Amino acid sequence: MKRTQRSLLARFGRFSALTVLALSLAGVTACGSKETSSGTAPAAGDGAKPAASAKPVELLNVSYDPTRELYVSFNKAFQAYWKKEKGQDVTFKQSHGGSGKQGRSVIDGLEADVVTLALAYDIDAVQKAGLIEAGWEKELKDNASPYTSTIVFLVKKGNPKGIKDWDDLIKPGVQVITPNPKTSGGARWNYVAAWGYAYQKNNKDEAKAKEFVQALYKNVPVLDSGARDSTTTFVQRGIGDVLIAWENEAYLSINEFGKDKYEIVTPSVSVLAEPPVAVVDKVVDKKGTREVAKAYLEYLYSEEGQEIAAKNYYRPRLESVAKKYENQFSKVNLFTINDEPFGGWTKTQTTHFNDGGIFDQIYKP
Amino acid sequence: MAKAWKERSILPGFGLSMGYTVMYLSLIVLFPLSAIFIKTSGMGWDKFWETILDPRVIAAYKISFGTAFGAALINSIFGFIVAWVLVRYQFPGRKLVDALVDLPFALPTAVAGIALTTIYSQNGWIGSLLEPHGIKIAFTPLGIMLALTFIGIPFVVRTLQPVMEELDKEVEEAAVSLGAGRWRTFTKVIFPALFPSLLTGFTLAFARAVGEYGSVVFISGNMPMKTEIAPLLIMTKLEQYDYAGATAIALVMLVISFITLLIINLLQWRANRHVTSA
């Protein structure tokens, strides 16, 4: 009798260990973004005091997909700089995924010291949740976006369809690959670039711009859910004649799959994509990491930070670095999301991409 | 109340294990599901109906449940055959084939999606062979069904295998000795004994397929009204930080799934009774 009881208890103990395991697994898989650590784990990451004491500190940078390589090299650079400057060891955790999903992870409690996302709209959402103080876009220079990019076309080598500018994308028989603006932040930049081009070309006629974008999406046979998926569709499955992509992604594709297979076409007009960065106030105050988090973002604007951005095919802000890399990037007339007719991301999201917005009206297969 | 149960139960530790079971199920299943109700209750009734009765959402439900049902049906037929071969025949490489069945369990769904799309898209190995005959698989509901069939097959095979192993040879022999042909032995003796577990396998494959997202978004092409699955619409709502709208769609899926499972369970119960009384 006694023995059964004991064995039951023992079993119970084993089961509760299993429960803990299951729960922790659920916790881990619940945020399906990929985290990578760089550097060695700190002895005591929690509650590190502001840098007066040179206790090691750990920062979590929650970012979007195409910045992985950029931040791997930037983190190394900042690590060395901070060690020299303050004598403090910084280690990093990076998390990458779709911009919107990453924003939601932070809102739901992922303790990011800094967010470096694709759209101001996603950081605004984190602000609305009360984690970031209002006015974050003024905290750092250039709308708080240290590096920029633009939207270009990737075509097969030799450009068999003769694609030179946006107008060539609405010709019959041209298949355009671009992801779904409802699920992808990058896709929204693509859409805005096309809209802005048509708006300028037709003397600020919104109706004409709508017609143009509608004709463009008529030529889209597949709407992948993310920018990387669209790249896969175009490059690996050979579907479509032209891929609309971020400039830095287009360069990465060419490096990966060979200059002999694809080439980049820069249109006459495009949008200045400004991926913003911000310190997550609530988290850094709790962890006592404000000073180092702020320095981390500011270092993106330094000569070394700008150099690393340019090496990863983001357009640098700093004049001296921009000059050095000017042959890498084609000249293009750029407008921003704050220009006519857009008026910022929040307004654009409501008008164009929310349910019942303009995209839903024009995209009917 | 516990006393009455206790007297009937021989084993001690009922209170502890029952309490533990309830806690475990609450933590893992009930609390997360109740969160769906709570989040949805933030929107008014009007908004709720408007969200879930939107033509695009209805089309997505049809696609999600229809393709999941089709995939579970295909799996029931072919999974049955696979399980039968694995249990009843000895052949070289049997262990390998047996291990292959589990592969869809182990593979990350996104990987499955990319692989299937690569093979079945118009330029892939199989897709390019079918293209001239006017058969398109990738970026059509057929492609969605294919992905769901892929992820569902282990459920049917693994549910049927142990039951097939338990089947009495004597019963079949008796049937044959009483003059039944092979086909009749199968339909009258073997199949009724296996039917309840086949239903279980079907249910598991179906339930798994309804909520599948990772492998489908690659092969579906995500065309509104045509190949958008309900989980994708949930994702688009979340992209707009519209938590209430997302959970409203999820809630409807939950209710439909629950009713479907209930009906299948009832069928199973009847089938079981039929077998035991026969």
XYZ file of C-alpha atoms in Angstrom:
643
model
C 0.000 0.000 0.000
C 2.663 2.351 1.097
C 4.748 1.425 -1.845
C 2.057 2.198 -4.360
C 1.621 5.535 -2.787
C 5.270 6.317 -2.943
C 5.583 5.203 -6.526
C 2.562 7.282 -7.416
C 4.161 10.255 -5.761
C 7.400 9.575 -7.547
C 5.470 9.363 -10.759
C 3.718 12.564 -9.907
C 7.055 14.239 -9.412
C 8.223 13.044 -12.768
C 5.050 14.240 -14.421
C 5.264 17.694 -12.930
C 8.795 17.901 -14.222
C 7.327 17.036 -17.593
C 4.717 19.735 -17.167
C 7.357 22.312 -16.477
C 9.177 21.102 -19.551
C 6.024 21.255 -21.661
C 5.204 24.712 -20.395
C 8.658 26.019 -21.044
C 8.578 24.463 -24.492
C 5.244 26.130 -25.154
C 6.776 29.380 -24.044
C 9.727 28.943 -26.334
C 7.715 27.976 -29.380
C 5.054 30.602 -28.764
C 7.331 33.304 -30.060
C 8.340 31.674 -33.278
C 11.017 34.156 -34.155
C 14.587 33.069 -34.374
C 16.927 34.361 -31.723
C 20.630 34.180 -31.991
C 23.165 35.104 -29.397
C 26.452 36.654 -30.263
C 29.325 36.756 -27.869
C 29.432 34.809 -24.635
C 26.566 34.705 -22.190
C 26.942 37.218 -19.385
C 27.467 36.032 -15.840
C 24.606 38.186 -14.627
C 22.545 39.773 -17.376
C 19.649 40.836 -15.197
C 19.573 44.057 -13.312
C 22.949 45.250 -14.460
C 23.431 48.682 -12.972
C 24.154 51.641 -15.241
C 27.670 51.462 -16.456
C 29.261 52.949 -13.363
C 30.044 49.387 -12.385
C 31.533 47.539 -15.323
C 29.260 44.549 -14.923
C 28.629 42.714 -18.180
C 25.341 43.646 -19.799
C 23.152 41.980 -22.411
C 21.003 43.754 -24.982
C 18.140 42.246 -26.956
C 17.671 43.792 -30.385
C 14.335 42.868 -31.950
C 14.616 43.447 -35.678
C 13.047 42.340 -38.964
C 14.250 39.792 -41.503
C 16.814 41.333 -43.890
C 18.941 42.980 -41.180
C 20.402 39.745 -39.794
C 23.818 40.029 -41.456
C 23.970 43.772 -40.813
C 23.532 43.451 -37.061
C 25.843 40.476 -36.711
C 28.753 42.636 -37.896
C 27.504 45.820 -36.229
C 27.206 44.109 -32.831
C 30.836 43.008 -33.022
C 31.905 46.564 -33.826
C 29.871 48.069 -31.003
C 31.146 45.476 -28.568
C 34.739 46.555 -29.232
C 33.832 50.256 -29.132
C 31.975 49.997 -25.819
C 34.748 47.941 -24.210
C 37.208 50.638 -25.164
C 34.892 53.474 -24.152
C 33.467 52.208 -20.871
C 35.356 49.033 -20.109
C 32.050 47.163 -20.043
C 31.307 43.876 -21.788
C 28.156 43.896 -23.917
C 26.668 40.743 -25.352
C 23.756 40.669 -27.751
C 20.720 38.671 -28.511
C 19.155 39.232 -31.898
C 15.654 38.299 -32.903
C 14.470 38.426 -36.503
C 11.125 37.853 -38.192
C 8.430 39.730 -40.098
C 8.336 43.344 -38.896
C 4.708 43.249 -37.734
C 5.125 39.962 -35.918
C 8.217 41.270 -34.161
C 6.333 44.388 -33.056
C 3.607 42.182 -31.604
C 6.155 40.047 -29.743
C 7.474 43.158 -28.004
C 3.924 44.298 -27.164
C 3.200 40.835 -25.780
C 6.183 41.010 -23.452
C 9.386 40.115 -25.314
C 11.870 42.274 -23.370
C 13.620 44.123 -26.187
C 16.020 46.887 -25.218
C 15.883 48.263 -28.739
C 13.584 47.702 -31.724
C 14.908 48.122 -35.269
C 11.925 47.464 -37.539
C 10.862 47.959 -41.152
C 8.104 50.532 -40.668
C 7.471 53.422 -38.315
C 3.931 52.019 -38.104
C 5.168 48.990 -36.174
C 7.146 51.080 -33.690
C 4.107 53.376 -33.329
C 2.095 50.303 -32.334
C 4.658 49.482 -29.625
C 4.383 53.099 -28.476
C 0.576 52.873 -28.310
C 0.974 49.850 -26.059
C 2.783 52.162 -23.650
C 6.280 50.694 -23.949
C 7.901 53.590 -25.799
C 7.428 57.263 -24.988
C 5.842 59.502 -27.619
C 8.229 61.453 -29.835
C 10.618 58.538 -30.362
C 11.107 59.489 -34.013
C 12.705 62.763 -32.868
C 15.081 61.085 -30.391
C 17.621 60.334 -33.112
C 18.594 62.089 -36.341
C 16.872 61.608 -39.736
C 13.460 60.389 -38.465
C 15.335 57.909 -36.264
C 16.396 55.860 -39.276
C 20.191 55.565 -39.502
C 20.264 53.691 -42.799
C 17.848 53.771 -45.740
C 17.065 51.702 -48.761
C 14.805 51.979 -51.763
C 12.639 49.792 -53.942
C 14.159 48.356 -57.146
C 13.463 45.599 -59.670
C 15.291 42.304 -60.034
C 15.130 40.806 -63.554
C 16.722 37.853 -65.325
C 20.170 38.452 -66.841
C 19.946 40.321 -70.127
C 16.524 41.711 -69.138
C 14.594 39.695 -71.769
C 11.366 41.666 -71.233
C 13.170 45.015 -71.508
C 12.012 46.345 -68.154
C 13.326 49.831 -67.471
C 10.720 51.591 -65.349
C 7.411 51.194 -63.529
C 5.361 51.540 -66.748
C 6.838 48.298 -68.075
C 5.337 46.370 -65.160
C 1.736 46.938 -66.240
C 2.213 45.707 -69.796
C 0.194 42.618 -70.659
C 2.211 39.429 -70.461
C 4.626 40.682 -67.804
C 4.417 38.698 -64.576
C 5.322 40.687 -61.472
C 6.301 39.066 -58.167
C 5.675 41.047 -54.985
C 4.495 39.875 -51.549
C 1.123 40.506 -49.931
C 0.911 44.020 -48.415
C -1.609 42.665 -45.913
C 1.016 40.432 -44.314
C 4.385 41.905 -45.282
C 5.901 45.235 -44.282
C 8.275 45.154 -47.252
C 5.357 44.648 -49.632
C 3.813 47.873 -48.342
C 6.920 49.794 -49.376
C 6.665 48.220 -52.861
C 3.055 49.316 -53.170
C 3.823 52.850 -51.934
C 6.690 53.149 -54.430
C 4.397 52.238 -57.343
C 1.636 54.557 -56.120
C 4.036 57.469 -55.643
C 5.462 57.025 -59.140
C 2.033 57.047 -60.782
C 0.916 59.983 -58.627
C 3.869 62.119 -59.726
C 3.638 61.065 -63.357
C -0.062 61.925 -63.607
C 0.242 65.383 -62.042
C -0.987 64.348 -58.606
C -4.068 62.545 -59.817
C -5.026 59.990 -57.133
C -7.576 58.241 -59.359
C -4.924 57.657 -62.016
C -2.514 56.356 -59.373
C -5.150 53.892 -58.208
C -5.700 52.690 -61.788
C -1.981 52.183 -62.243
C -1.523 50.178 -59.066
C -4.591 48.111 -59.904
C -3.123 47.283 -63.322
C 0.151 46.383 -61.645
C -1.443 43.885 -59.228
C -3.363 42.356 -62.163
C 0.042 41.126 -63.305
C 0.845 39.499 -59.949
C 0.203 35.730 -60.147
C 1.199 34.829 -56.566
C 0.993 36.816 -53.336
C 3.542 35.369 -50.949
C 3.186 36.248 -47.299
C 6.703 37.644 -46.803
C 9.478 39.349 -48.771
C 11.862 36.417 -48.456
C 9.180 34.032 -49.745
C 8.697 36.209 -52.828
C 12.419 36.154 -53.468
C 12.280 32.346 -53.258
C 9.354 32.246 -55.699
C 11.198 34.376 -58.223
C 14.757 33.139 -57.851
C 14.381 29.455 -57.037
C 11.151 28.568 -58.824
C 11.705 30.866 -61.762
C 8.139 32.180 -61.624
C 7.539 35.683 -62.984
C 9.569 38.160 -65.045
C 10.354 40.797 -62.436
C 10.645 40.877 -58.650
C 9.941 44.120 -56.806
C 12.335 44.178 -53.873
C 14.282 46.218 -51.357
C 17.577 47.282 -52.821
C 19.596 45.530 -50.118
C 17.666 42.273 -50.611
C 18.192 42.487 -54.375
C 21.955 42.792 -53.838
C 21.966 39.852 -51.458
C 20.076 37.752 -54.039
C 22.588 38.618 -56.732
C 25.521 37.762 -54.490
C 23.928 34.499 -53.526
C 22.710 33.323 -56.933
C 25.284 34.873 -59.213
C 25.630 38.058 -61.251
C 25.346 35.906 -64.368
C 21.719 35.033 -63.603
C 20.070 38.265 -62.461
C 20.478 41.983 -62.677
C 19.086 44.984 -60.848
C 17.018 47.627 -62.628
C 16.590 50.917 -60.768
C 13.403 52.790 -61.758
C 13.274 56.548 -62.407
C 11.253 57.257 -59.261
C 11.070 55.271 -56.053
C 10.415 55.618 -52.358
C 13.023 56.310 -49.716
C 12.499 53.392 -47.355
C 13.460 54.519 -43.867
C 13.587 51.605 -41.410
C 13.382 53.241 -37.972
C 15.058 52.338 -34.673
C 14.028 53.117 -31.091
C 14.929 52.418 -27.478
C 12.128 50.590 -25.650
C 11.798 52.905 -22.646
C 9.848 50.603 -20.347
C 12.317 47.746 -20.765
C 15.573 49.699 -20.432
C 14.295 51.438 -17.296
C 13.423 48.082 -15.813
C 16.739 46.473 -16.746
C 18.873 49.564 -16.180
C 20.278 49.443 -19.706
C 19.188 52.858 -21.001
C 22.667 54.298 -21.367
C 24.117 51.428 -23.348
C 20.974 50.954 -25.459
C 20.979 54.623 -26.422
C 24.699 54.540 -27.221
C 24.092 51.408 -29.321
C 21.558 53.150 -31.555
C 23.632 56.328 -31.739
C 26.621 54.288 -32.857
C 24.655 53.299 -35.957
C 25.124 56.918 -37.092
C 28.883 56.878 -36.509
C 31.360 56.469 -39.339
C 31.923 52.804 -38.500
C 28.210 52.079 -38.162
C 27.451 53.754 -41.505
C 30.285 51.850 -43.141
C 28.808 48.526 -41.955
C 25.350 49.539 -43.217
C 26.799 50.393 -46.653
C 28.685 47.088 -46.782
C 25.344 45.381 -46.228
C 23.845 47.381 -49.117
C 21.819 49.793 -47.029
C 22.210 53.397 -48.152
C 24.191 55.354 -45.550
C 23.066 58.756 -44.192
C 26.547 60.102 -43.478
C 27.823 62.208 -46.371
C 31.434 60.996 -46.195
C 30.446 57.312 -46.270
C 27.803 57.931 -48.946
C 30.494 59.474 -51.170
C 32.744 56.485 -50.701
C 30.026 54.057 -51.761
C 28.303 56.196 -54.387
C 29.199 53.826 -57.215
C 27.390 51.011 -55.461
C 23.983 52.693 -55.581
C 22.214 53.997 -58.690
C 20.820 57.508 -58.800
C 17.056 57.634 -58.381
C 14.487 60.327 -57.598
C 13.257 59.550 -54.119
C 10.121 60.661 -52.292
C 9.313 59.765 -48.668
C 6.277 58.365 -46.928
C 5.735 61.756 -45.291
C 5.380 63.492 -48.673
C 2.188 64.135 -50.610
C -0.107 62.175 -50.933
C 0.801 59.766 -48.138
C 1.222 61.787 -44.953
C 3.023 59.207 -42.817
C 2.660 55.481 -42.139
C -0.274 55.513 -39.776
C -2.466 57.356 -42.256
C -1.208 55.229 -45.161
C -1.931 52.021 -43.268
C -5.504 53.099 -42.576
C -6.190 54.360 -46.086
C -4.522 51.632 -48.092
C -3.855 48.451 -46.146
C -6.422 48.001 -43.391
C -9.478 45.850 -44.074
C -11.716 47.565 -46.626
C -8.874 49.907 -47.607
C -7.780 50.722 -51.148
C -5.706 47.549 -51.569
C -8.709 45.381 -50.723
C -10.764 47.334 -53.274
C -8.302 47.028 -56.144
C -7.055 43.498 -55.572
C -9.798 41.194 -56.672
C -8.578 38.190 -58.638
C -18.356 13.992 -3.830
C -14.807 12.764 -4.001
C -15.684 10.287 -1.255
C -18.229 8.511 -3.406
C -15.633 8.120 -6.168
C -12.939 7.100 -3.771
C -14.870 4.158 -2.424
C -15.307 2.820 -5.907
C -11.711 3.296 -6.891
C -9.164 0.731 -5.761
C -6.053 2.800 -6.415
C -5.074 5.518 -3.960
C -3.961 8.997 -4.968
C -7.138 9.823 -6.876
C -7.468 13.318 -5.444
C -3.898 14.179 -6.278
C -3.945 12.860 -9.819
C -7.377 14.295 -10.606
C -6.362 17.719 -9.307
C -3.207 17.496 -11.316
C -5.088 16.533 -14.494
C -7.474 19.450 -14.174
C -4.640 21.892 -13.529
C -2.590 20.587 -16.421
C -5.456 20.763 -18.898
C -6.374 24.231 -17.665
C -2.873 25.584 -18.091
C -2.235 24.014 -21.467
C -5.660 24.046 -23.103
C -8.429 25.901 -21.313
C -6.717 29.153 -20.324
C -5.289 29.869 -23.782
C -8.655 29.056 -25.356
C -10.542 31.233 -22.902
C -8.217 34.074 -23.853
C -9.732 33.860 -27.338
C -13.194 34.444 -25.893
C -11.980 37.267 -23.664
C -10.121 39.069 -26.455
C -13.085 38.738 -28.785
C -15.539 40.060 -26.206
C -13.810 43.422 -26.548
C -15.678 44.032 -29.798
C -19.429 44.611 -29.974
C -21.821 42.114 -31.554
C -22.235 44.225 -34.693
C -18.519 44.363 -35.311
C -18.220 40.644 -34.564
C -20.851 39.628 -37.119
C -19.421 42.033 -39.659
C -15.964 40.499 -39.237
C -16.936 36.852 -39.442
C -19.571 37.214 -42.173
C -17.332 39.164 -44.535
C -17.452 37.346 -47.910
C -13.680 37.037 -47.925
C -13.637 35.428 -44.488
C -16.440 33.030 -45.445
C -14.511 32.046 -48.570
C -11.460 31.380 -46.393
C -13.467 29.151 -44.032
C -14.721 27.174 -46.987
C -11.193 26.726 -48.296
C -9.764 25.821 -44.880
C -12.404 23.297 -43.877
C -13.000 21.957 -47.391
C -9.346 21.249 -48.152
C -8.774 19.864 -44.649
C -11.703 17.498 -45.116
C -10.498 16.429 -48.562
C -6.974 15.860 -47.281
C -8.205 13.811 -44.323
C -10.312 11.711 -46.701
C -7.371 11.031 -49.022
C -5.240 10.160 -46.018
C -7.867 7.772 -44.687
C -7.864 5.782 -47.926
C -4.154 5.758 -48.666
C -3.034 5.783 -45.044
C -5.123 2.658 -44.564
C -3.307 0.941 -47.421
C 0.113 2.034 -46.138
C -0.649 0.810 -42.623
C -1.948 -2.500 -44.032
C 1.203 -3.071 -46.067
C 3.453 -2.214 -43.145
C 1.640 -4.546 -40.748
C 0.776 -7.510 -42.980
C 3.775 -7.913 -45.274
C 7.466 -8.505 -44.731
C 9.684 -6.897 -47.345
C 13.195 -5.466 -47.448
C 13.303 -1.831 -46.326
C 10.089 -2.108 -44.331
C 11.641 -0.415 -41.302
C 12.797 2.431 -43.512
C 9.329 2.989 -44.974
C 7.931 2.827 -41.461
C 10.320 5.582 -40.379
C 9.439 7.662 -43.454
C 5.824 7.863 -42.296
C 6.900 9.930 -39.304
C 8.804 12.419 -41.401
C 5.953 14.956 -41.721
C 5.822 15.036 -37.896
C 9.475 15.899 -37.598
C 9.872 18.301 -40.507
C 9.276 22.008 -39.815
C 6.115 22.840 -41.742
C 7.720 25.747 -43.585
C 10.319 23.364 -44.974
C 7.554 21.033 -46.145
C 5.789 23.956 -47.811
C 8.882 25.122 -49.666
C 9.740 21.590 -50.790
C 6.231 20.837 -52.054
C 5.987 24.153 -53.890
C 9.363 23.601 -55.529
C 8.298 20.216 -56.880
C 4.717 21.042 -57.852
C 5.038 24.616 -59.174
C 4.800 25.088 -62.946
C 8.593 24.838 -63.289
C 9.124 22.008 -60.801
C 9.750 18.314 -61.538
C 6.175 17.157 -61.282
C 4.448 20.486 -61.935
C 6.165 20.835 -65.305
C 4.894 17.394 -66.342
C 1.322 18.241 -65.410
C 1.318 21.762 -66.844
C 0.861 20.693 -70.506
C -2.241 18.713 -69.473
C -3.733 21.859 -67.989
C -3.354 20.591 -64.413
C -2.139 23.271 -62.033
C -1.305 22.248 -58.482
C 0.736 24.999 -56.841
C -1.260 28.190 -56.132
C -4.619 26.409 -56.366
C -6.848 24.729 -53.747
C -5.423 21.438 -55.028
C -1.992 22.531 -53.822
C -3.390 23.385 -50.388
C -4.948 19.941 -50.201
C -1.617 18.398 -51.148
C 0.203 20.192 -48.329
C -2.483 19.184 -45.825
C -2.332 15.570 -47.025
C 1.401 15.589 -46.458
C 1.174 16.786 -42.856
C -1.756 14.500 -42.012
C -0.579 11.093 -43.175
C 1.228 9.976 -39.983
C -1.942 10.401 -37.924
C -3.930 7.840 -39.903
C -1.100 5.314 -40.257
C -0.022 5.498 -36.623
C -3.592 5.180 -35.358
C -4.345 2.126 -37.488
C -1.099 0.181 -37.096
C -1.483 -1.074 -33.514
C -5.120 -2.037 -34.085
C -4.220 -4.001 -37.226
C -1.503 -5.824 -35.317
C -4.075 -6.849 -32.712
C -6.481 -8.325 -35.260
C -7.080 -12.006 -34.714
C -5.988 -14.202 -37.576
C -8.446 -16.857 -36.324
C -11.425 -14.652 -37.053
C -10.341 -14.249 -40.661
C -9.647 -17.946 -40.936
C -13.080 -18.705 -39.534
C -14.644 -16.404 -42.095
C -12.812 -18.130 -44.912
C -13.699 -21.572 -43.605
C -17.352 -20.528 -43.587
C -17.041 -19.836 -47.287
C -16.448 -16.085 -47.439
C -14.311 -14.839 -50.294
C -11.434 -12.429 -49.731
C -13.452 -9.328 -50.469
C -16.278 -10.439 -48.231
C -13.873 -11.275 -45.406
C -12.483 -7.770 -45.704
C -15.799 -5.920 -45.799
C -17.618 -7.997 -43.198
C -14.844 -8.936 -40.772
C -11.728 -6.808 -41.048
C -13.062 -3.397 -41.973
C -15.734 -3.123 -39.237
C -13.097 -3.915 -36.611
C -10.804 -1.202 -37.959
C -13.438 1.432 -38.660
C -13.424 3.157 -35.239
C -9.672 3.687 -35.275
C -9.846 4.810 -38.905
C -12.301 7.475 -37.779
C -9.913 8.498 -35.024
C -7.098 8.841 -37.534
C -9.339 10.816 -39.867
C -10.314 13.141 -37.031
C -6.735 13.778 -35.980
C -5.605 14.445 -39.557
C -8.566 16.765 -40.124
C -8.090 18.719 -36.899
C -4.408 19.151 -37.579
C -5.070 20.341 -41.145
C -7.670 22.971 -40.255
C -5.194 25.025 -38.270
C -2.199 24.460 -40.514
C -0.443 27.639 -41.649
C 3.286 27.148 -42.199
C 3.276 24.666 -45.057
C 0.209 26.108 -46.802
C 1.151 29.761 -47.276
C 3.950 28.830 -49.669
C 1.913 26.654 -51.984
C -1.435 28.462 -51.822
C -0.446 31.733 -53.499
C -2.771 33.523 -51.035
C -5.281 34.850 -53.544
C -8.274 36.519 -51.869
C -11.542 34.564 -52.316
C -9.683 31.717 -54.051
C -6.781 30.356 -52.053
C -6.710 32.334 -48.829
C -6.887 30.076 -45.781
C -8.506 31.260 -42.568
C -5.249 31.246 -40.560
C -3.768 33.645 -43.144
C -6.655 36.052 -42.591
C -5.944 35.851 -38.869
C -2.373 36.860 -39.664
C -3.512 39.820 -41.786
C -5.701 41.037 -38.917
C -2.765 40.776 -36.540
C -0.622 42.780 -38.966
C -3.113 45.614 -38.448
C -2.875 45.095 -34.682
C -6.549 44.155 -34.813
C -6.432 41.538 -32.053
C -10.202 41.401 -31.640
C -10.801 40.758 -35.345
C -8.142 38.038 -35.367
C -9.593 36.248 -32.358
C -13.116 36.547 -33.802
C -12.046 34.507 -36.830
C -10.206 32.089 -34.546
C -13.284 31.723 -32.370
C -15.441 30.707 -35.328
C -12.822 28.162 -36.373
C -12.752 26.817 -32.830
C -16.525 26.419 -32.704
C -16.740 24.765 -36.140
C -13.855 22.425 -35.261
C -15.481 21.536 -31.959
C -18.823 20.717 -33.575
C -17.113 18.665 -36.284
C -15.130 16.679 -33.731
C -18.253 16.128 -31.678
C -20.100 14.687 -34.681
C -17.189 12.419 -35.556
C -16.956 11.256 -31.948
C -20.631 10.381 -31.958
C -20.123 8.365 -35.157
C -17.231 6.600 -33.521
C -19.204 5.758 -30.443
C -21.937 4.241 -32.584
C -19.425 2.301 -34.648
C -17.820 0.974 -31.483
C -21.135 -0.164 -30.087
C -21.931 -1.847 -33.350
C -18.674 -3.779 -33.303
C -18.918 -4.920 -29.713
C -22.532 -6.026 -30.018
C -21.920 -7.821 -33.318
